[in-house]
Coordinates of C-alpha atoms and ligand atoms in Angstrom, one line a residue:
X1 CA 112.4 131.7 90.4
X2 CA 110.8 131.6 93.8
X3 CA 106.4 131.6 93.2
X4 CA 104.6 128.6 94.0
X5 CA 101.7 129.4 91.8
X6 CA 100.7 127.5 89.0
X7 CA 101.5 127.7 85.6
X8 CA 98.6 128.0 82.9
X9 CA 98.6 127.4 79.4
X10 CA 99.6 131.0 77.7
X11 CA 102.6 131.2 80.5
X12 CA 106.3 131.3 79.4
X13 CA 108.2 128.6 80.3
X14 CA 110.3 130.0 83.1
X15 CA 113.7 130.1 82.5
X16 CA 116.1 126.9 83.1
X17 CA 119.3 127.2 84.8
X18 CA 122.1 124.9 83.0
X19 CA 122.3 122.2 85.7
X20 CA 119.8 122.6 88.1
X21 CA 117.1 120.3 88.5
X22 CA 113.4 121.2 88.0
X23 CA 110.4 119.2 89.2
X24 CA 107.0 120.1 87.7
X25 CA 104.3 119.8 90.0
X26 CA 101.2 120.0 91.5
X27 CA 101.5 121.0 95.3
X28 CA 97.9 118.9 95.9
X29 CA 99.0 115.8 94.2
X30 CA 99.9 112.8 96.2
X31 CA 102.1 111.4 92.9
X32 CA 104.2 114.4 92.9
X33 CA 104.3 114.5 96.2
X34 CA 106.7 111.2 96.4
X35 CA 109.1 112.8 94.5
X36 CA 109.1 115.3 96.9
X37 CA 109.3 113.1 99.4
X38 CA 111.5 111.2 98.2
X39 CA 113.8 115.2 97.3
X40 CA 113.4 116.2 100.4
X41 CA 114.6 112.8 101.9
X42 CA 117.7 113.1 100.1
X43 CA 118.1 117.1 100.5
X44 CA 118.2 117.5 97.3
X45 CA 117.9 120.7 95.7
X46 CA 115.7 121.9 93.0
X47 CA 113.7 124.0 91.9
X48 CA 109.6 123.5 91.2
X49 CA 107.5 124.7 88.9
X50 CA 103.8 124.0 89.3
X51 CA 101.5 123.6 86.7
X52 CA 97.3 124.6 86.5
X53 CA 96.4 121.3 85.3
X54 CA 93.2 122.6 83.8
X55 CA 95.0 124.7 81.5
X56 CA 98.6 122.8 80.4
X57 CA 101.1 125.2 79.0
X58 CA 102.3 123.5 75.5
X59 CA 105.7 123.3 77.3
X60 CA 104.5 121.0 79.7
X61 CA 102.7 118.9 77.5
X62 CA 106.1 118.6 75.4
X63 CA 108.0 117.3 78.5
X64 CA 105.3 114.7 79.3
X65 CA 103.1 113.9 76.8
X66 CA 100.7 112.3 78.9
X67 CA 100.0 115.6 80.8
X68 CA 100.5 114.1 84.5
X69 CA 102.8 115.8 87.3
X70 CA 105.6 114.8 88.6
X71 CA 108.1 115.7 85.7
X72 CA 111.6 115.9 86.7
X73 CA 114.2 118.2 84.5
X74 CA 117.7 118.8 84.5
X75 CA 120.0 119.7 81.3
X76 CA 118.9 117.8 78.5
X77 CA 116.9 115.3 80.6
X78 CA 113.3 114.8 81.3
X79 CA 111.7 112.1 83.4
X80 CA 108.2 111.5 84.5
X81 CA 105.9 108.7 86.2
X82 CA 106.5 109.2 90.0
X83 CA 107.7 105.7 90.5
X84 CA 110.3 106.4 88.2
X85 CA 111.4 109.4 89.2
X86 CA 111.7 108.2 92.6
X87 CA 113.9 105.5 91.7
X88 CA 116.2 107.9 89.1
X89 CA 116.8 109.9 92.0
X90 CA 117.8 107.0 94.4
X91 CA 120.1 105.8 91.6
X92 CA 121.5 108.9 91.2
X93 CA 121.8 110.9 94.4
X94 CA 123.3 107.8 96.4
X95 CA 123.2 109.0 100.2
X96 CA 120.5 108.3 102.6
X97 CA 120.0 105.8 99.9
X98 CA 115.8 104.4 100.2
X99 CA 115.5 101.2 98.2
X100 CA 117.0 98.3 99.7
X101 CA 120.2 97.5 98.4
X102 CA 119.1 93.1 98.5
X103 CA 117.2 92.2 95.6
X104 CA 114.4 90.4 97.4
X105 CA 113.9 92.8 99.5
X106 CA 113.1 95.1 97.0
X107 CA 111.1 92.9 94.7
X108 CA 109.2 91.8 97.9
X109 CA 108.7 95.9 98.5
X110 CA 107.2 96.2 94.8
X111 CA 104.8 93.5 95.3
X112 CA 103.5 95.3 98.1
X113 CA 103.4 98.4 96.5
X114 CA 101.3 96.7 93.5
X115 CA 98.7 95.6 95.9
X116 CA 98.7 99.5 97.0
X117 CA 96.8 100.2 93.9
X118 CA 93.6 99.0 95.6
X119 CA 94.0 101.1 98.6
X120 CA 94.3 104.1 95.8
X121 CA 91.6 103.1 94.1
X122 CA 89.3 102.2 97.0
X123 CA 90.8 105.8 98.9
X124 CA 88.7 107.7 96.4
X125 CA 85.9 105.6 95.7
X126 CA 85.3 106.0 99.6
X127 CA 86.1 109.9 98.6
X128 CA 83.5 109.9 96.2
X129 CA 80.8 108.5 98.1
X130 CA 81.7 110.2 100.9
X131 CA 82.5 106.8 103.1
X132 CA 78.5 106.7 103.1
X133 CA 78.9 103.4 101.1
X134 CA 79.6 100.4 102.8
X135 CA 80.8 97.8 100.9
X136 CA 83.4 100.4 99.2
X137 CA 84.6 101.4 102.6
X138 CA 85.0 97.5 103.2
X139 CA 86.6 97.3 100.0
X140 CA 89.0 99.7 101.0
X141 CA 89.5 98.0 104.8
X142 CA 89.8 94.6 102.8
X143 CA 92.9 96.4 100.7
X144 CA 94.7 97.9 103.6
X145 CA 94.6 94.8 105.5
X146 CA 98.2 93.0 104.0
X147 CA 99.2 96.5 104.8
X148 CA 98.3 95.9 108.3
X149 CA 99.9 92.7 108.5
X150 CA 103.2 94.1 107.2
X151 CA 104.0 96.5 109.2
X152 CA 103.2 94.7 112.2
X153 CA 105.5 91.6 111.2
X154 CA 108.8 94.7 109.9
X155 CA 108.7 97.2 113.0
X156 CA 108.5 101.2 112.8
X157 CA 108.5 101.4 109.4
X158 CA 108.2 99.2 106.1
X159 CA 111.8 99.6 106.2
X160 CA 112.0 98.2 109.7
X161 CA 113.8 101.1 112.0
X162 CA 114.1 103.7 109.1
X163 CA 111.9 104.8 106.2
X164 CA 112.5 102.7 103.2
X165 CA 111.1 104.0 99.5
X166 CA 107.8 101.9 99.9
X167 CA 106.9 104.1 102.8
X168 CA 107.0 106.8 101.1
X169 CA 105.4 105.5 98.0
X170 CA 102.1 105.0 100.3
X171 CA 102.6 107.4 102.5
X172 CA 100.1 110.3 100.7
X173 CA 97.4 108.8 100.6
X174 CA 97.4 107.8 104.1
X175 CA 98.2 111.7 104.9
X176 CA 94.5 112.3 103.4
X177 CA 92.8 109.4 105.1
X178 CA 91.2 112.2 107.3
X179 CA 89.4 114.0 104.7
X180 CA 85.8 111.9 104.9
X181 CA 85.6 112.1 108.3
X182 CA 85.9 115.8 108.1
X183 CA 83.1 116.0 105.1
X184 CA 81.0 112.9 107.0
X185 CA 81.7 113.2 110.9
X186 CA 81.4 109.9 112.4
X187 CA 83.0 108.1 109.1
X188 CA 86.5 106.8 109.7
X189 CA 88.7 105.3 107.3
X190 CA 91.2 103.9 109.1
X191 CA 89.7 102.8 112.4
X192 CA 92.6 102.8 115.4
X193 CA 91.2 99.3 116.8
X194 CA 91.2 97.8 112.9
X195 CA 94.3 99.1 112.3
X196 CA 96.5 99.6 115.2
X197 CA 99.9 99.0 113.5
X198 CA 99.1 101.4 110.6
X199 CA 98.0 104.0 113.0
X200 CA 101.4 104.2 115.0
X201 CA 102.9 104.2 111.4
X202 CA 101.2 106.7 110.5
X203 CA 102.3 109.0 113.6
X204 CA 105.9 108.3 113.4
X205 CA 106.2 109.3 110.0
X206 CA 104.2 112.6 110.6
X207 CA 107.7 113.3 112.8
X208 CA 109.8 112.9 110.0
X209 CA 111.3 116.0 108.3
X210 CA 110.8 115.0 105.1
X211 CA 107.2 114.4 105.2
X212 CA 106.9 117.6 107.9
X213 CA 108.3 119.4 104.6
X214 CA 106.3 118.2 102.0
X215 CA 102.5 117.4 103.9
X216 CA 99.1 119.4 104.3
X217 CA 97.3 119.6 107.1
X218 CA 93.6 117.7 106.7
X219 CA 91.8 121.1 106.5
X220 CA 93.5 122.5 103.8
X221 CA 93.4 118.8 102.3
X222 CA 89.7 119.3 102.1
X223 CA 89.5 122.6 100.9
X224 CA 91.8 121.5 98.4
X225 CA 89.5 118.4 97.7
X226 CA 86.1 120.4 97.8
X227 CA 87.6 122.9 95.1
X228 CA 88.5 119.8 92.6
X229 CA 85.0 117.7 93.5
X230 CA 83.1 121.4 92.3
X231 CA 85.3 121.2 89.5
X232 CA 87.3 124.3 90.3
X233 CA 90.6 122.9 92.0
X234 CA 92.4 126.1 93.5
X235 CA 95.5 124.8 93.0
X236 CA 96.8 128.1 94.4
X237 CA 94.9 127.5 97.6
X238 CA 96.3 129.4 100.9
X239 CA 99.3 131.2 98.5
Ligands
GSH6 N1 101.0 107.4 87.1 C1 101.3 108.7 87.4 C2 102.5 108.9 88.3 O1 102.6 108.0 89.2 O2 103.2 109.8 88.2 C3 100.0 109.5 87.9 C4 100.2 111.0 88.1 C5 98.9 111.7 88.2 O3 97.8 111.1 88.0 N2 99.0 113.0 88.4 C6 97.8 113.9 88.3 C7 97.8 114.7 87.1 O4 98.8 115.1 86.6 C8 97.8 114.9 89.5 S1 97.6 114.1 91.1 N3 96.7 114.8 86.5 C9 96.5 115.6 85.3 C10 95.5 115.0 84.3 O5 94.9 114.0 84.6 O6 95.2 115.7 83.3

């Protein structure tokens, strides 16, 4: 099974190999796109089967009820939730492990990652208004700012010389921070003098080959984006 292109609701479920792992996916979506980060991180293999998200086939809907992507497959077990996922696979496929292996540490990493949901949620409300409002781009400067702070105080990374699974929880939505100032020239989300830390971040994991493997370019991002805002998202785009 080698296409890319998505899966719509009257397509047969393509055929599972006893053993092999399957991700269901989206190739747009910055969930899914942790577990591939977090896949390709760990050289995993598996296989991936995109679904048209407009048009669920019933066999997707029977693997996740709640009809989001990323679903993870293998035999007779099915996973879904990205967070989850991510941290199945770390449990299971041990090397180049991601979280860290002290307890604290890892419950510190998790409260980060719950303040992320602002920065999410303030990402598309900036999105939606096209950064043209300005308290919801402050909103979203206010939410990056512990952000900011933290990488600044651990070093390269949020796992201090190496990627740790918290960098690549956030690292999507950082990989589409370019997309309003393409639609609104002149409006930039992530200022370099506001956030100087976050933009050096940001560059050094653009080098590494897991994110290489699994990112989009900010054109196709917007293509991508314009098709979903018109209510159309090609989720086939450039195959
Ligand atoms: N909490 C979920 C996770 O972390 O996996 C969110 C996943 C999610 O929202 N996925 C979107 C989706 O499947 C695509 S980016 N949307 C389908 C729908 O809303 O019907």
């Amino acid at each position: 099974m080698s296409s890319l292109k998505s899966h719509s609701k009257d397509s047969k479920l393509p055929a599972l190999t006893p053993g092999k792992l399957r991700l269901y996916s989206m190739r747009f979506c910055p969930f899914a796109q942790r577990t591939r980060l977090v896949l390709a991180h760990k050289k995993i293999e598996f296989e991936t089967v995109n679904v048209d998200l407009k048009s669920k086939p019933d066999w997707f809907l029977d693997r996740n009820p709640l009809g989001l992507v990323p679903v993870l497959e293998q035999d007779d077990k099915v996973l879904y939730e990205s967070v989850i996922t991510c941290d199945y696979l770390d449990d299971v496929y041990p090397d180049n492990k991601l979280n860290p292996s002290d307890p604290y540490q890892q419950a510190r990493d998790r409260i980060l990652f719950e303040l992320y949901g602002k920065v999410v949620t303030n990402y598309y409300g900036t999105l939606r208004s096209q950064g043209k409002d300005k308290e919801v781009l402050e909103n979203l400067w206010k939410s990056m700012e512990p952000f900011e702070k933290a990488i600044k105080e651990r070093g390269t990374y949020f796992g201090g010389d190496k990627p740790t699974m918290i960098d690549y929880f956030i690292w999507p939505w950082f990989e589409r921070m370019g997309v309003v100032s393409v639609m609104m020239p002149g409006v930039d989300l992530m200022p370099a003098e506001k956030f100087p830390n976050l933009t050096a971040w940001v560059e050094v994991m653009k080098s590494l080959p897991a994110v290489k493997e699994t990112m989009f370019d900010t054109p196709t991002h917007v293509s991508f984006y314009k098709s979903y805002a018109a209510g159309k998202p090609n989720y086939d785009l450039g195959l």
